[in-house]
Amino acid sequence: MGSAFTFPLAENGNDVRLWGTWLDDEIIERTRRGNHPKLNRPLHPAVRLYASKEIEPALDGIDVLVVATSSDGFVPVLSHVIPVTPNGIPIVSLTKGFAIIDETVCLLSAAIRQLSNHHSYGAIGGPVKAVELAMHIPSVTVIAAPTEVSDSFAPYVQTPYYTFLRSEDVTGLEVSVALKNVYAIALGICDGIFTETHGDLFHNFPAALFSRSVAEIAAVVHAAGGNVQTAYGLGGIGDLHVTARSGKNREFGMRIGRGARAMSVYNEMLREGKQAEGYLALRAASAWIRYQYPGLYEHLPLFRTLDQIVFGNTTDTKLALMSVLRYPEPEPGALGSQRQKTDP
Amino acid sequence: MGSAFTFPLAENGNDVRLWGTWLDDEIIERTRRGNHPKLNRPLHPAVRLYASKEIEPALDGIDVLVVATSSDGFVPVLSHVIPVTPNGIPIVSLTKGFAIIDETVCLLSAAIRQLSNHHSYGAIGGPVKAVELAMHIPSVTVIAAPTEVSDSFAPYVQTPYYTFLRSEDVTGLEVSVALKNVYAIALGICDGIFTETHGDLFHNFPAALFSRSVAEIAAVVHAAGGNVQTAYGLGGIGDLHVTARSGKNREFGMRIGRGARAMSVYNEMLREGKQAEGYLALRAASAWIRYQYPGLYEHLPLFRTLDQIVFGNTTDTKLALMSVLRYPEPEPGALGSQRQKTDP
C-alpha cells in the first residue's frame, strides 16, 4: 500500500521517497530494475527508492512521514524510525490493526504516544485497494488527524482519481479499519461455505452478515469514544465493502469456510507470501475489547462467533454464523457509554 | 416475492393462500400444474392457489393480509382488495417503493391510510432475494409495524433458515427499502462502466458509492422522521447490499453504464419481462423529496447525479459519478430536522 500511495503523491509533483524495511530490500531492489513485484508495474519515475540501511538520507528534510507496515511491524519499525525522524514531523499511517506494547494491546495512535511525544499522528482509512490505486481506479479515502495535519497533508495527495476527505475522529477511524479486516474473515467464511454448493446464488446471508458487521464495528467505535458516523462512512462501510469482496482476509475466511483450521490456513498463507492480518487483528481485538470495555464482548454476537470459529472449537461454522442472525439489531447508543479501563 | 414468502409460512403449518392479481393468472395456472415459473420449483403442497377472480374465497377468514405487488401495482391492487378485506385485519407489505395518489407521491403507509381507516400496517424489508428464500438460503429480515402486529405476525414466519426481527420504525424501513432500489442503479452503472475494461478489478469505486448510498438513505430517513439506525441496519445496508449484487435494478444500471439511454433500457427490460422498479422509485423519490423536504435534494449529491444521469442529459456518467466522491462525508443529524410539508 505504501508503494501504491506513491502514485498520487508523485503525480502531484511531490518529492517522494520510498523506504523499505529490512524485510523489503528485495522489493526495493527489484523495483529499481523494473516492475514493482506486487503492483506489477513500475513506480512513477520521480519516486526515489531507499533500501533499509538508507534510512537517514530517506528521512532528511521530510515534511511528513507516511507509515505503511503490516500491523505487527508497526511498533518494531517505528521504534527504529522515530529516533531518526526530525521532531515535529507528523506521522500519518496507512497501517490497519492493533499494536502490542508491554504485552498490552492498544490502538496504533496509543502506540505512537508511547513511542514519541514529538510527533502528531493521523490515520488513513477508506475503500482503497493498493493495486487499484496504482491502476488509477477512482477512489476516495479519509484522513483522520488534527486539523493542521490533514490541512497540510491532504493537498499533497488529492488527484482527479484519488479524493482525500478530512476527519478529526482518529479513534473511530482506527477502530473501523482495524475491525474491517476481522469482519471480512466472517464474510469470507460465508463465501467458503456456500460457493461450492451454490455458485453465486447466496446473497441474502452475506448481506445480512455485512450489515451485522457494520453494526458491531459501530458499537466498538462508540465504546472506544469515537464517532459512530465514522463506522457508517467510508472508513467503516466503505473499507469493509472492498475488503470483503477480495483480498487476503476474505481468502483466509474462505479456506476456513471450506473446512480448514484457522491456524493452519494462516501459516499456509504466510508461506505463500500472503499475511491475513485480520487473524492478528481478531486475536488482538478480542483481548483489547475484553480488557478495556468489560461487557462489550457479550454485545457482539458476530465477533464472538468468529472468535470461537478461529480460536475456539466451533464444529459447525454454518450453524454458528446462522445463529448470529437471530440477535436483535443493535443500537450503538443502547450499550451506554463504556469507560476505558486504561489507555497505555 | 409473494410466492417465495409462502415457503416459510407453509412450512410453519399455516393455512396459506396465494392470490394472484389480474396480471398473474398465468403464473397461478402454471404453478397449479408444476413449477412456479419464476422460482423454478413447485410451491409447498399446502399452499392454496387463487386466480384473480377468486378473491373472496382467498380472503375468507384470514388473520393477516400480505401484499407483494410491484410498487406501481400497490394502489390499484389494494383499491380492489381492501373493500373485500375484513376490517381489523392487519396489512403487511413486501412491496418496496412509493405510491402515487391524486398525482402526489407518498410512502406506501400513507397510501394505506388514504385507502382505509380499518387496517393497521406493517412493512417488511431486509436482504432477502425471493429465489434464495425459496432455496432456503439463511436469511434475516425486519418487520416494522405496531408491536401488536409484529408480535402476532413474526411467529408465523420464523423458521430455522428465515429469521424475522421486529422494529417499530415503519417510516425508516419504508424509506430505506424504497431507496435501495434507486441506489442499486448507481452501483449497477459503475459496474457497467468498468466491467468490460477492468473485469473484476475495480472494487474501490463501488465500495465508495455503496458507502455514499447508505449515508444518503440515512439522510432521507432522518428528514422523513424515521430512525437513522434503520438505514444503518438490515433494511438499509443489508437490503442495498443484496440488491446491488444482483437483480433487475443493478442490470438496469449496468446497461446505462455501457452507454444506453435509461428510458430505452427500462422499456427494453419491460419487454423482457423484467421491471426495474428503481427507475420508478427514482422518479417518485425525486418529486417526493423536493416537494416534501425543501433543501434536502441539494444534500444528496449521489441521488442528484443519478437523477441527472437517468432523467437529465449527463453525457459523461463516469465523471459525474466520480464528482460525488469529492463531497464531505454527510452526517444525517447535521441537516437539521426537516419538516414535512404535507402528509397526504
XYZ file of C-alpha atoms in Angstrom:
688
model
C 0.000 0.000 0.000
C 2.905 2.307 0.725
C 4.166 1.787 -2.819
C 0.750 2.363 -4.396
C 0.372 5.523 -2.361
C 3.418 6.987 -4.143
C 1.410 7.315 -7.382
C -0.854 10.212 -6.379
C 1.963 11.735 -4.322
C 4.455 11.687 -7.187
C 1.908 12.735 -9.814
C 1.240 15.799 -7.680
C 4.860 16.828 -8.068
C 5.942 15.993 -4.525
C 9.419 14.789 -3.659
C 8.551 11.210 -2.705
C 10.933 8.789 -1.035
C 10.010 5.142 -0.638
C 11.993 3.495 2.118
C 11.709 -0.247 2.641
C 12.251 -2.018 5.951
C 14.756 -4.842 6.401
C 12.063 -7.181 5.064
C 11.602 -5.156 1.888
C 15.108 -4.912 0.465
C 14.330 -7.346 -2.304
C 11.193 -5.433 -3.299
C 13.156 -2.165 -3.419
C 15.891 -3.818 -5.452
C 13.501 -5.359 -7.961
C 11.554 -2.112 -8.259
C 14.815 -0.313 -9.105
C 15.252 -2.669 -12.043
C 11.659 -2.610 -13.365
C 8.206 -3.536 -12.211
C 7.202 -3.328 -8.559
C 6.752 -7.045 -7.831
C 3.396 -6.708 -6.054
C 1.838 -3.958 -8.174
C 3.132 -5.463 -11.438
C 4.113 -2.087 -12.860
C 6.993 0.370 -12.491
C 6.547 3.158 -9.967
C 6.384 6.792 -11.062
C 9.906 7.767 -12.214
C 10.096 10.626 -9.697
C 9.845 8.253 -6.706
C 13.232 7.808 -5.035
C 13.895 4.359 -3.573
C 15.770 3.674 -0.348
C 16.873 0.304 0.981
C 16.584 -0.435 4.686
C 20.107 0.769 5.513
C 19.478 4.117 3.792
C 17.029 5.375 6.410
C 18.860 8.606 7.203
C 19.008 10.062 3.680
C 15.409 8.896 3.176
C 14.251 10.970 6.153
C 16.444 14.002 5.503
C 14.338 17.152 5.171
C 10.939 15.423 5.010
C 7.682 17.250 5.705
C 5.625 14.216 6.633
C 6.276 10.554 7.373
C 3.795 8.039 5.957
C 3.851 4.584 7.550
C 2.533 1.536 5.730
C 3.819 -1.521 7.576
C 1.816 -4.586 8.449
C 0.185 -4.208 11.866
C 2.712 -6.493 13.566
C 5.541 -4.475 12.019
C 4.205 -1.120 13.238
C 5.937 -0.956 16.628
C 9.223 -2.639 15.611
C 9.617 -0.445 12.526
C 8.617 2.815 14.203
C 10.858 2.075 17.186
C 13.646 2.061 14.633
C 12.455 5.022 12.557
C 11.141 7.542 15.099
C 14.517 8.182 16.785
C 15.942 9.351 13.441
C 12.812 11.294 12.372
C 13.038 15.063 12.923
C 10.845 16.302 15.787
C 7.588 17.941 14.794
C 7.148 15.892 11.613
C 3.615 14.459 11.551
C 3.275 10.710 11.190
C 0.422 9.502 9.013
C -0.420 5.827 8.978
C -1.824 3.531 6.316
C -1.345 0.593 8.682
C -4.558 -1.001 9.919
C -4.753 -3.065 13.074
C -3.655 -3.061 16.682
C -0.269 -2.747 18.331
C 1.136 -4.627 21.290
C 3.281 -2.711 23.745
C 4.430 -4.284 27.014
C 2.185 -7.251 26.278
C -0.856 -4.970 26.182
C -2.953 -4.476 23.068
C -3.610 -0.874 22.080
C -4.640 1.259 19.136
C -1.869 2.457 16.824
C -2.327 6.061 17.994
C -1.730 4.926 21.577
C 1.397 3.101 20.451
C 2.685 6.285 18.799
C 2.101 8.214 22.025
C 4.216 5.616 23.811
C 6.991 5.885 21.262
C 7.168 9.672 20.950
C 5.915 12.950 22.352
C 7.191 14.921 19.389
C 5.028 13.776 16.503
C 1.366 14.369 15.822
C -0.483 11.436 14.328
C -3.069 10.822 11.664
C -4.751 7.652 10.365
C -5.823 6.983 6.793
C -8.682 4.643 6.004
C -11.236 4.022 3.333
C -12.059 1.704 0.449
C -8.705 1.698 -1.329
C -7.010 -1.437 -2.564
C -3.386 -0.748 -3.428
C -3.363 -2.403 -6.832
C -6.429 -0.389 -7.905
C -4.924 2.858 -6.671
C -1.867 2.104 -8.805
C -4.255 1.495 -11.731
C -5.955 4.866 -11.137
C -9.375 3.415 -10.369
C -11.418 6.304 -8.892
C -11.019 6.095 -5.131
C -11.802 8.106 -2.041
C -10.302 7.844 1.383
C -10.351 9.636 4.713
C -7.541 11.113 6.749
C -8.385 11.371 10.434
C -5.951 13.700 12.147
C -5.674 17.012 13.951
C -6.862 19.708 11.527
C -3.407 21.186 10.959
C -2.076 17.786 9.891
C -4.847 16.979 7.449
C -4.956 20.531 6.104
C -1.286 20.374 5.235
C -1.275 16.747 4.096
C -4.420 16.264 2.004
C -3.407 18.636 -0.835
C -0.235 16.581 -1.404
C -2.376 13.579 -2.226
C -5.560 14.843 -3.863
C -5.639 13.995 -7.569
C -8.516 13.690 -10.044
C -8.814 9.936 -9.388
C -7.940 9.952 -5.675
C -10.039 12.045 -3.323
C -8.938 12.729 0.214
C -11.518 13.747 2.800
C -10.752 15.088 6.272
C -11.978 13.912 9.655
C -10.894 14.540 13.231
C -12.091 11.191 14.558
C -8.798 9.312 14.789
C -10.160 6.737 17.248
C -13.255 5.997 15.171
C -11.239 5.544 12.005
C -8.542 3.404 13.629
C -11.105 1.105 15.198
C -13.151 0.850 11.995
C -10.255 -0.031 9.714
C -8.727 -2.486 12.171
C -12.020 -4.314 12.605
C -12.993 -4.428 8.935
C -10.147 -6.909 8.441
C -11.728 -9.031 11.166
C -15.249 -8.963 9.776
C -14.001 -9.605 6.232
C -12.997 -13.024 7.578
C -16.612 -13.740 8.562
C -17.784 -12.797 5.085
C -15.051 -14.950 3.600
C -16.148 -17.911 5.716
C -19.700 -17.468 4.420
C -18.387 -17.453 0.841
C -16.284 -20.527 1.588
C -19.272 -22.432 2.935
C -21.617 -21.663 0.046
C -19.587 -21.042 -3.097
C -19.093 -24.673 -3.993
C -22.684 -25.724 -3.431
C -24.487 -22.545 -4.524
C -22.154 -20.854 -7.027
C -23.028 -17.193 -6.852
C -26.589 -17.732 -5.620
C -26.410 -16.899 -1.940
C -26.517 -13.137 -1.494
C -29.006 -12.977 1.386
C -26.708 -14.463 4.007
C -23.561 -12.403 3.305
C -25.648 -9.220 3.014
C -27.055 -9.885 6.495
C -23.582 -10.586 7.869
C -22.274 -7.417 6.230
C -24.985 -5.385 7.927
C -24.239 -7.060 11.256
C -20.525 -6.387 10.824
C -21.112 -2.667 10.385
C -23.383 -2.571 13.431
C -20.750 -4.250 15.579
C -17.950 -2.013 14.306
C -20.125 0.967 15.214
C -20.719 -0.447 18.692
C -16.984 -0.792 19.296
C -16.275 2.678 17.895
C -18.894 4.066 20.256
C -17.446 2.239 23.236
C -13.945 3.457 22.397
C -15.125 7.071 22.352
C -15.130 7.505 18.568
C -17.963 8.872 16.441
C -20.281 6.129 15.183
C -20.692 8.051 11.926
C -17.118 7.085 11.111
C -18.125 3.421 11.164
C -21.108 4.268 8.958
C -18.891 6.059 6.450
C -16.040 5.358 4.058
C -13.672 4.096 6.767
C -16.221 1.578 8.056
C -18.830 0.534 5.498
C -16.640 1.529 2.544
C -13.467 -0.189 3.681
C -15.306 -3.321 4.801
C -17.057 -3.480 1.428
C -13.826 -3.524 -0.548
C -12.069 -5.868 1.883
C -14.886 -8.387 1.915
C -15.018 -8.555 -1.869
C -11.446 -9.607 -2.428
C -8.132 -9.821 -0.681
C -6.231 -11.872 1.852
C -8.637 -11.728 4.778
C -11.502 -12.891 2.612
C -9.333 -15.709 1.266
C -8.343 -16.676 4.798
C -12.029 -16.897 5.684
C -12.926 -18.826 2.551
C -10.424 -21.569 3.340
C -11.852 -21.833 6.856
C -15.355 -21.967 5.414
C -14.273 -24.913 3.267
C -13.257 -26.774 6.397
C -9.599 -25.971 7.161
C -8.372 -24.996 10.636
C -7.640 -21.303 11.074
C -4.081 -21.577 12.347
C -3.071 -23.945 9.542
C -4.598 -21.592 6.983
C -2.789 -18.600 8.446
C 0.558 -20.375 8.305
C -0.105 -21.860 4.888
C -0.937 -18.412 3.509
C 2.165 -16.906 5.150
C 4.265 -19.483 3.300
C 2.550 -18.342 0.097
C 3.596 -14.769 0.904
C 0.106 -13.657 1.973
C -0.452 -12.432 5.503
C -4.068 -12.451 6.695
C -3.834 -9.509 9.050
C -7.413 -9.993 10.173
C -6.253 -13.094 12.043
C -3.887 -10.977 14.138
C -6.487 -8.222 14.448
C -9.123 -10.674 15.692
C -6.831 -12.021 18.385
C -5.738 -8.516 19.390
C -9.239 -7.039 19.275
C -10.635 -9.867 21.370
C -8.101 -9.183 24.137
C -8.439 -5.408 23.791
C -12.247 -5.387 23.909
C -12.463 -7.752 26.858
C -9.823 -5.935 28.865
C -10.729 -2.326 28.052
C -14.500 -2.489 27.708
C -15.945 -5.094 30.068
C -19.389 -6.221 28.960
C -18.971 -5.130 25.355
C -17.836 -8.533 24.068
C -21.216 -10.024 25.017
C -22.924 -7.436 22.796
C -21.016 -8.517 19.695
C -22.518 -11.853 18.634
C -20.787 -11.992 15.255
C -17.397 -11.083 16.706
C -17.833 -13.682 19.456
C -18.846 -16.333 16.946
C -15.873 -15.562 14.753
C -13.541 -15.668 17.758
C -14.932 -19.117 18.544
C -14.560 -20.320 14.962
C -10.987 -19.082 14.586
C -9.578 -19.598 18.084
C -12.110 -21.901 19.720
C -13.568 -25.214 18.758
C -16.713 -24.464 16.781
C -17.527 -27.512 14.706
C -20.468 -26.309 12.596
C -19.433 -22.917 11.214
C -22.587 -22.524 9.126
C -24.875 -23.068 12.086
C -22.725 -20.785 14.224
C -22.961 -17.942 11.702
C -26.695 -18.521 11.225
C -27.232 -18.149 14.961
C -25.925 -14.570 14.726
C -28.896 -13.569 12.573
C -31.285 -14.139 15.476
C -29.965 -11.321 17.638
C -31.999 -8.114 17.615
C -30.495 -5.273 15.611
C -28.114 -3.412 17.901
C -28.173 0.326 18.530
C -24.690 1.551 19.447
C -26.109 4.142 21.842
C -28.109 1.499 23.684
C -24.918 -0.035 25.037
C -24.375 3.073 27.110
C -21.083 4.867 27.137
C -18.330 2.477 28.063
C -15.396 3.552 30.110
C -11.958 2.561 29.030
C -10.034 0.998 31.899
C -6.594 2.145 30.917
C -5.002 3.901 27.997
C -1.437 2.653 27.768
C -41.509 -12.399 -3.646
C -45.044 -13.130 -2.531
C -44.700 -16.683 -3.823
C -41.294 -17.207 -2.176
C -42.719 -15.930 1.086
C -45.171 -18.837 1.127
C -42.322 -21.288 1.864
C -41.600 -20.301 5.472
C -45.313 -19.627 6.046
C -46.414 -23.032 4.784
C -43.543 -24.903 6.449
C -44.695 -23.421 9.743
C -48.042 -25.145 9.284
C -50.051 -22.021 8.486
C -53.041 -22.031 6.150
C -51.529 -20.080 3.273
C -53.478 -18.728 0.317
C -51.682 -17.257 -2.673
C -53.925 -14.956 -4.649
C -52.706 -13.540 -7.957
C -53.874 -10.268 -9.466
C -55.359 -9.993 -12.950
C -51.764 -9.871 -14.241
C -50.810 -13.119 -12.513
C -53.448 -15.563 -13.736
C -50.972 -17.334 -15.986
C -48.452 -17.714 -13.146
C -51.148 -19.157 -10.874
C -52.287 -21.522 -13.604
C -48.771 -22.752 -14.397
C -47.962 -23.155 -10.701
C -51.063 -25.344 -10.329
C -49.618 -27.654 -12.962
C -45.997 -27.793 -11.736
C -43.105 -25.430 -11.172
C -43.648 -21.802 -10.239
C -42.382 -20.144 -13.423
C -40.193 -17.536 -11.684
C -38.881 -19.632 -8.795
C -38.360 -22.708 -10.980
C -39.728 -25.084 -8.368
C -43.140 -26.196 -7.131
C -44.573 -24.347 -4.144
C -45.144 -26.131 -0.835
C -48.112 -28.520 -1.359
C -50.086 -26.877 1.456
C -50.258 -23.505 -0.342
C -53.695 -22.912 -1.844
C -53.757 -21.009 -5.114
C -56.379 -18.449 -6.138
C -56.795 -16.809 -9.530
C -57.674 -13.127 -9.710
C -61.433 -13.729 -9.812
C -61.287 -15.887 -6.668
C -60.512 -13.002 -4.348
C -63.417 -13.562 -1.970
C -62.694 -17.180 -1.035
C -59.000 -16.251 -0.817
C -59.736 -13.627 1.823
C -62.343 -15.587 3.746
C -61.368 -15.929 7.392
C -57.809 -14.637 7.050
C -55.758 -13.399 10.007
C -53.365 -11.214 8.063
C -53.058 -9.902 4.509
C -49.575 -9.877 2.957
C -49.139 -7.649 -0.102
C -46.353 -8.228 -2.613
C -47.224 -6.246 -5.720
C -44.825 -4.109 -7.717
C -44.797 -0.542 -6.425
C -46.920 0.764 -9.299
C -49.446 -2.001 -8.645
C -49.772 -1.225 -4.937
C -52.602 1.337 -5.090
C -54.583 -0.243 -7.969
C -54.464 -3.714 -6.384
C -55.226 -2.589 -2.844
C -58.075 -0.368 -4.050
C -59.583 -3.597 -5.345
C -58.671 -5.803 -2.367
C -59.244 -3.605 0.693
C -63.031 -3.242 0.214
C -63.393 -7.030 0.427
C -60.885 -7.486 3.276
C -62.450 -7.892 6.738
C -61.969 -4.843 8.968
C -59.253 -5.102 11.580
C -57.065 -7.450 9.547
C -53.505 -6.094 9.526
C -51.896 -5.480 6.149
C -48.215 -6.329 5.871
C -46.312 -5.276 2.782
C -43.379 -6.776 0.925
C -43.757 -4.080 -1.733
C -40.898 -1.575 -1.894
C -41.246 1.860 -3.403
C -43.561 4.847 -3.472
C -47.251 5.241 -4.271
C -48.978 7.971 -6.234
C -52.363 9.148 -5.010
C -54.081 12.189 -6.529
C -50.926 12.874 -8.528
C -48.932 13.203 -5.309
C -46.109 10.850 -4.391
C -46.297 9.323 -0.932
C -44.960 6.448 1.131
C -46.908 3.184 0.988
C -48.050 3.605 4.602
C -49.556 6.971 3.688
C -51.304 5.365 0.720
C -52.809 2.731 3.016
C -54.102 5.452 5.344
C -55.820 7.036 2.348
C -57.382 3.740 1.308
C -58.604 2.547 4.701
C -59.057 3.505 8.346
C -59.678 -0.068 9.389
C -56.356 -1.800 8.854
C -53.077 -1.426 10.688
C -49.984 -1.572 8.521
C -46.539 -3.090 8.645
C -43.601 -3.064 6.210
C -41.127 -5.877 5.641
C -37.604 -5.163 4.452
C -34.175 -6.676 4.552
C -31.677 -8.596 2.449
C -33.954 -11.268 1.019
C -33.993 -12.252 -2.619
C -37.057 -14.324 -3.415
C -35.311 -17.105 -5.280
C -32.852 -17.580 -2.397
C -35.635 -17.635 0.167
C -37.302 -20.383 -1.876
C -33.928 -22.213 -1.843
C -33.711 -21.909 1.972
C -30.543 -19.802 1.978
C -30.189 -18.449 5.551
C -31.874 -15.037 5.570
C -32.959 -12.408 8.019
C -35.472 -9.644 7.564
C -37.221 -6.961 9.563
C -40.901 -6.289 10.088
C -41.604 -2.689 11.005
C -45.100 -2.388 12.423
C -47.028 -1.556 15.568
C -45.932 -4.034 18.265
C -49.196 -5.961 18.283
C -48.933 -6.597 14.537
C -45.337 -7.822 14.577
C -45.854 -9.818 17.764
C -48.693 -11.711 16.173
C -47.159 -11.973 12.710
C -43.470 -12.824 13.228
C -44.050 -16.285 14.763
C -45.977 -17.318 11.623
C -42.867 -16.762 9.570
C -39.852 -17.564 11.765
C -38.142 -20.755 10.642
C -34.612 -22.080 11.175
C -33.422 -20.534 7.888
C -35.570 -17.378 7.947
C -35.254 -15.022 10.890
C -37.745 -12.263 11.464
C -36.766 -9.292 13.613
C -39.140 -6.620 14.915
C -38.962 -2.851 14.605
C -41.434 -0.025 15.140
C -39.847 2.320 12.619
C -42.234 1.925 9.690
C -41.144 5.193 8.055
C -37.438 4.422 8.306
C -37.880 0.966 6.838
C -40.165 2.108 4.023
C -37.794 4.875 3.000
C -34.743 2.609 3.213
C -36.143 -0.196 1.098
C -37.635 2.150 -1.491
C -34.336 3.984 -1.914
C -32.087 0.930 -2.019
C -33.621 0.139 -5.407
C -32.580 3.620 -6.506
C -29.007 3.424 -5.273
C -28.583 -0.090 -6.673
C -28.898 1.600 -10.077
C -25.880 3.803 -9.298
C -23.849 0.750 -8.333
C -25.011 -1.002 -11.484
C -23.914 1.955 -13.602
C -20.475 1.780 -12.001
C -20.298 -1.935 -12.826
C -21.442 -1.224 -16.374
C -18.724 1.383 -16.882
C -15.851 -0.723 -15.590
C -16.662 -4.410 -16.078
C -15.645 -4.585 -19.709
C -12.375 -2.704 -19.278
C -11.380 -3.886 -15.792
C -13.011 -7.297 -15.368
C -13.487 -7.697 -11.626
C -10.653 -5.313 -10.656
C -12.438 -2.158 -9.604
C -13.693 -2.548 -6.062
C -12.620 0.851 -4.695
C -15.131 2.885 -6.659
C -18.270 0.805 -5.996
C -17.319 0.487 -2.312
C -17.171 4.282 -2.069
C -20.507 4.626 -3.861
C -22.031 1.985 -1.581
C -20.918 3.948 1.468
C -22.291 7.157 -0.037
C -25.592 5.460 -0.831
C -26.071 4.401 2.774
C -25.252 7.895 4.006
C -27.827 9.432 1.695
C -30.503 6.879 2.576
C -29.865 7.731 6.236
C -30.196 11.443 5.492
C -33.585 10.916 3.845
C -34.768 8.613 6.640
C -33.785 11.300 9.140
C -35.588 14.017 7.204
C -38.717 11.884 6.943
C -38.815 11.378 10.712
C -37.520 7.810 10.741
C -34.684 6.421 12.843
C -31.331 6.591 11.047
C -30.354 3.284 12.654
C -32.885 1.634 10.362
C -30.873 2.816 7.348
C -27.707 1.521 9.017
C -29.280 -1.873 9.603
C -30.665 -4.827 7.677
C -33.327 -2.783 5.877
C -30.798 -0.236 4.618
C -27.233 -1.551 4.395
C -28.371 -5.176 4.210
C -31.040 -4.739 1.566
C -28.862 -2.422 -0.543
C -26.039 -4.968 -0.381
C -28.118 -7.785 -1.799
C -29.825 -5.569 -4.385
C -26.575 -4.096 -5.662
C -25.003 -7.507 -6.137
C -27.610 -8.897 -8.475
C -31.075 -8.268 -9.758
C -33.045 -6.062 -12.075
C -32.066 -2.634 -10.781
C -28.390 -3.481 -10.994
C -28.914 -4.767 -14.535
C -30.791 -1.590 -15.447
C -27.822 0.415 -14.204
C -25.279 -1.766 -15.960
C -26.902 -1.214 -19.340
C -26.878 2.553 -18.716
C -23.220 2.334 -17.668
C -22.450 0.673 -21.002
C -23.933 3.658 -22.797
C -27.663 3.044 -23.337
C -30.330 5.661 -22.542
C -32.276 4.998 -19.372
C -35.771 5.126 -20.812
C -34.884 2.759 -23.658
C -33.334 0.351 -21.169
C -36.397 0.463 -18.933
C -38.724 -0.305 -21.833
C -36.409 -2.928 -23.293
C -36.253 -4.711 -19.929
C -40.045 -4.491 -19.544
C -40.390 -6.272 -22.879
C -38.055 -8.969 -21.496
C -40.394 -9.341 -18.501
C -38.081 -7.522 -16.094
C -39.297 -4.364 -14.409
C -36.565 -2.127 -12.969
C -38.562 -0.682 -10.094
C -35.686 1.578 -9.117
C -36.433 3.650 -12.216
C -39.938 4.358 -10.935
C -38.633 4.836 -7.392
C -36.024 7.357 -8.546
C -38.617 9.436 -10.372
C -41.035 9.246 -7.456
C -38.387 9.893 -4.802
C -37.063 12.893 -6.681
C -40.513 14.502 -6.711
C -41.280 13.447 -3.134
C -38.001 14.739 -1.685
C -38.173 18.048 -3.489
C -41.783 18.669 -2.597
C -41.822 17.394 0.978
C -38.342 18.298 2.208
C -37.162 21.511 0.577
C -33.378 21.808 0.689
C -32.745 18.105 1.188
C -32.183 17.325 -2.502
C -29.116 19.593 -2.529
C -27.597 17.490 0.273
C -27.800 14.276 -1.743
C -25.052 14.520 -4.373
C -25.255 10.892 -5.472
C -29.037 10.977 -5.751
C -28.863 14.231 -7.719
C -26.220 12.821 -10.032
C -28.244 9.699 -10.635
C -31.356 11.762 -11.319
C -29.356 13.703 -13.905
C -27.973 10.530 -15.499
C -31.349 8.797 -15.721
C -33.716 11.700 -16.395
C -31.387 14.536 -17.413
C -28.718 14.841 -20.024
C -25.462 13.834 -18.353
C -23.038 12.848 -21.073
C -20.061 11.563 -19.074
C -21.519 9.211 -16.461
C -18.114 8.158 -15.126
C -17.033 11.727 -14.491
C -20.413 12.531 -12.970
C -20.181 9.622 -10.510
C -16.551 10.474 -9.690
C -17.572 14.010 -8.787
C -19.756 12.600 -5.999
C -16.673 11.317 -4.180
C -15.468 14.853 -3.520
C -18.315 15.813 -1.203
C -17.539 15.697 2.523
C -18.995 12.743 4.376
C -22.515 13.695 5.433
C -23.862 13.439 8.957
C -27.618 12.912 8.866
C -28.132 14.960 12.021
C -26.258 17.894 10.546
C -29.055 18.514 8.053
C -31.290 19.564 10.913
C -34.741 18.142 11.329
C -36.753 18.742 8.206
C -40.421 19.476 8.320
C -42.716 17.620 6.041
C -44.979 19.980 4.129
C -47.995 17.730 3.792
C -48.823 14.153 4.523
C -51.445 13.058 2.021
